[in-house]
Amino acid sequence: MLFDDLQEQLKNIEPDIATIKAYWENAKLETEFQDLHNQSIQENFWQNEKQTEILKELQRIRLQREQYTHVLNSYQDLSDMIDLFKEDESELRKLDKDMHALRKAVSLFKIALLLNEADDSSDCFLTINSGAGGTESQDWAEILLRMYVRFCEREKITVDIIDQVVGEEAGIKSATLFIRGKNTYGLLKGEQGIHRLVRISPYDANKRRHTSFAAVSVTPEVPEVVIAIDPKALRIDTYRAGGAGGQHVNKTESAVRITHIPSGIVVQCQNERSQIQNREICMKMLKSKLVQKQKDEQMAKSAAIERKKIEWGSQIRSYVLHPYKMIKDHRTEHESPQPDLVLDGEIMDFIESYLIWAGKQ
């Protein structure tokens, strides 16, 4: 019966509702909201040197508070309505749509609460590099590229491919995405690491099973004022953009590659028509990577640990398409038996499980 199914779905949501309530109370967000609100309505508030920071934080918590109230009220209202119409199948079918919306709202809000680090709200650069294995790994890198683009489309996040190096036969050697939207770095930071694919190769005439690897790195975009770079420390190369970029792009040396000599970091962009625009994007990427490098070094020093290097033996997730179908995150143990959906961009369950896992570390 539909009534029993809806009751079961409500029961499955209960642990998430309890988690949200506990987090809200433990973080004392209601108290913080009231304190900030009281400060903002004082007569001399506009003389406060920290008014901008206070108003920004107040707005952030106000939005969270509205979402918190909406989720709890929707859960209680839906529970009451299901009991009220338990004998009316037509009304229960309408409530089934509301249940789907509630499940999504609860999941998104739980993720929003978990995104509480300073950089989580930043836009980000996501870079994919194919591993050893030539065409196989390059094809896998292109599959990952499509997965992240489809994820952004599903979540209505803006994504631009700002650099792409095409493979000789198929796939890509590397690609860099600039992803803009709400909490994009926070959502995608857990994708950093090695992604492993096991499948029957479409490029092998003998139909043998192959294992391919690709590395994903994610860095937040940083404000212009965060880090200064000595121009003497840079080597700037220009070249003709590859691919079907239009007549102008391919006839002029509009693509830019910048090497930061002290760190060895290399960034490149060929997406824009103008060399100046490509250079600006490269500098943004370079600053983001340098800031991230500083943070990693500080973390290693203070915690006496080194960040795990991206190596082929340290994959974070396996995508097995043969002899069975399963995608498994090796950090969280989260699994999905539907690789087609995941590779089409449905990775929010993996993102959520990573954020919960990371919060416990």
PDB file of C-alpha atoms in Angstrom, residues 114 187 189-192 308 314-319 327-336 347-361:
ATOM      1  CA  LEU A 114      28.462  20.097   6.860  1.00  0.00           C
ATOM      2  CA  LEU A 187      30.878  20.008  -2.620  1.00  0.00           C
ATOM      3  CA  LYS A 189      36.778  18.941  -2.563  1.00  0.00           C
ATOM      4  CA  GLY A 190      36.271  15.255  -1.743  1.00  0.00           C
ATOM      5  CA  GLU A 191      36.727  14.342  -5.422  1.00  0.00           C
ATOM      6  CA  GLN A 192      40.468  14.997  -5.184  1.00  0.00           C
ATOM      7  CA  LYS A 308      48.863  11.803   0.810  1.00  0.00           C
ATOM      8  CA  SER A 314      46.116   5.375  -3.520  1.00  0.00           C
ATOM      9  CA  GLN A 315      42.809   5.470  -5.382  1.00  0.00           C
ATOM     10  CA  ILE A 316      39.885   7.048  -3.552  1.00  0.00           C
ATOM     11  CA  ARG A 317      37.174   5.456  -5.683  1.00  0.00           C
ATOM     12  CA  SER A 318      36.818   2.445  -7.971  1.00  0.00           C
ATOM     13  CA  TYR A 319      34.401   2.235 -10.879  1.00  0.00           C
ATOM     14  CA  ILE A 327      31.228   1.948  -7.754  1.00  0.00           C
ATOM     15  CA  LYS A 328      32.855   2.113  -4.331  1.00  0.00           C
ATOM     16  CA  ASP A 329      34.469   4.958  -2.391  1.00  0.00           C
ATOM     17  CA  HIS A 330      37.367   3.421  -0.470  1.00  0.00           C
ATOM     18  CA  ARG A 331      37.331   6.113   2.243  1.00  0.00           C
ATOM     19  CA  THR A 332      33.659   6.065   3.178  1.00  0.00           C
ATOM     20  CA  GLU A 333      32.746   2.537   1.980  1.00  0.00           C
ATOM     21  CA  HIS A 334      29.764   4.073   0.174  1.00  0.00           C
ATOM     22  CA  GLU A 335      28.713   1.991  -2.846  1.00  0.00           C
ATOM     23  CA  SER A 336      26.410   2.245  -5.843  1.00  0.00           C
ATOM     24  CA  ILE A 347      27.400  11.764  -7.469  1.00  0.00           C
ATOM     25  CA  MET A 348      25.611  13.677  -4.685  1.00  0.00           C
ATOM     26  CA  ASP A 349      25.311  10.534  -2.518  1.00  0.00           C
ATOM     27  CA  PHE A 350      29.104  10.080  -2.726  1.00  0.00           C
ATOM     28  CA  ILE A 351      29.624  13.762  -1.895  1.00  0.00           C
ATOM     29  CA  GLU A 352      27.319  13.553   1.129  1.00  0.00           C
ATOM     30  CA  SER A 353      28.936  10.361   2.452  1.00  0.00           C
ATOM     31  CA  TYR A 354      32.392  11.947   2.094  1.00  0.00           C
ATOM     32  CA  LEU A 355      31.385  15.111   3.991  1.00  0.00           C
ATOM     33  CA  ILE A 356      29.916  13.037   6.838  1.00  0.00           C
ATOM     34  CA  TRP A 357      33.055  10.844   6.904  1.00  0.00           C
ATOM     35  CA  ALA A 358      35.410  13.838   6.798  1.00  0.00           C
ATOM     36  CA  GLY A 359      33.511  15.515   9.642  1.00  0.00           C
ATOM     37  CA  LYS A 360      34.271  12.544  11.889  1.00  0.00           C
ATOM     38  CA  GLN A 361      38.019  12.493  11.155  1.00  0.00           C
TER      39      GLN A 361
END
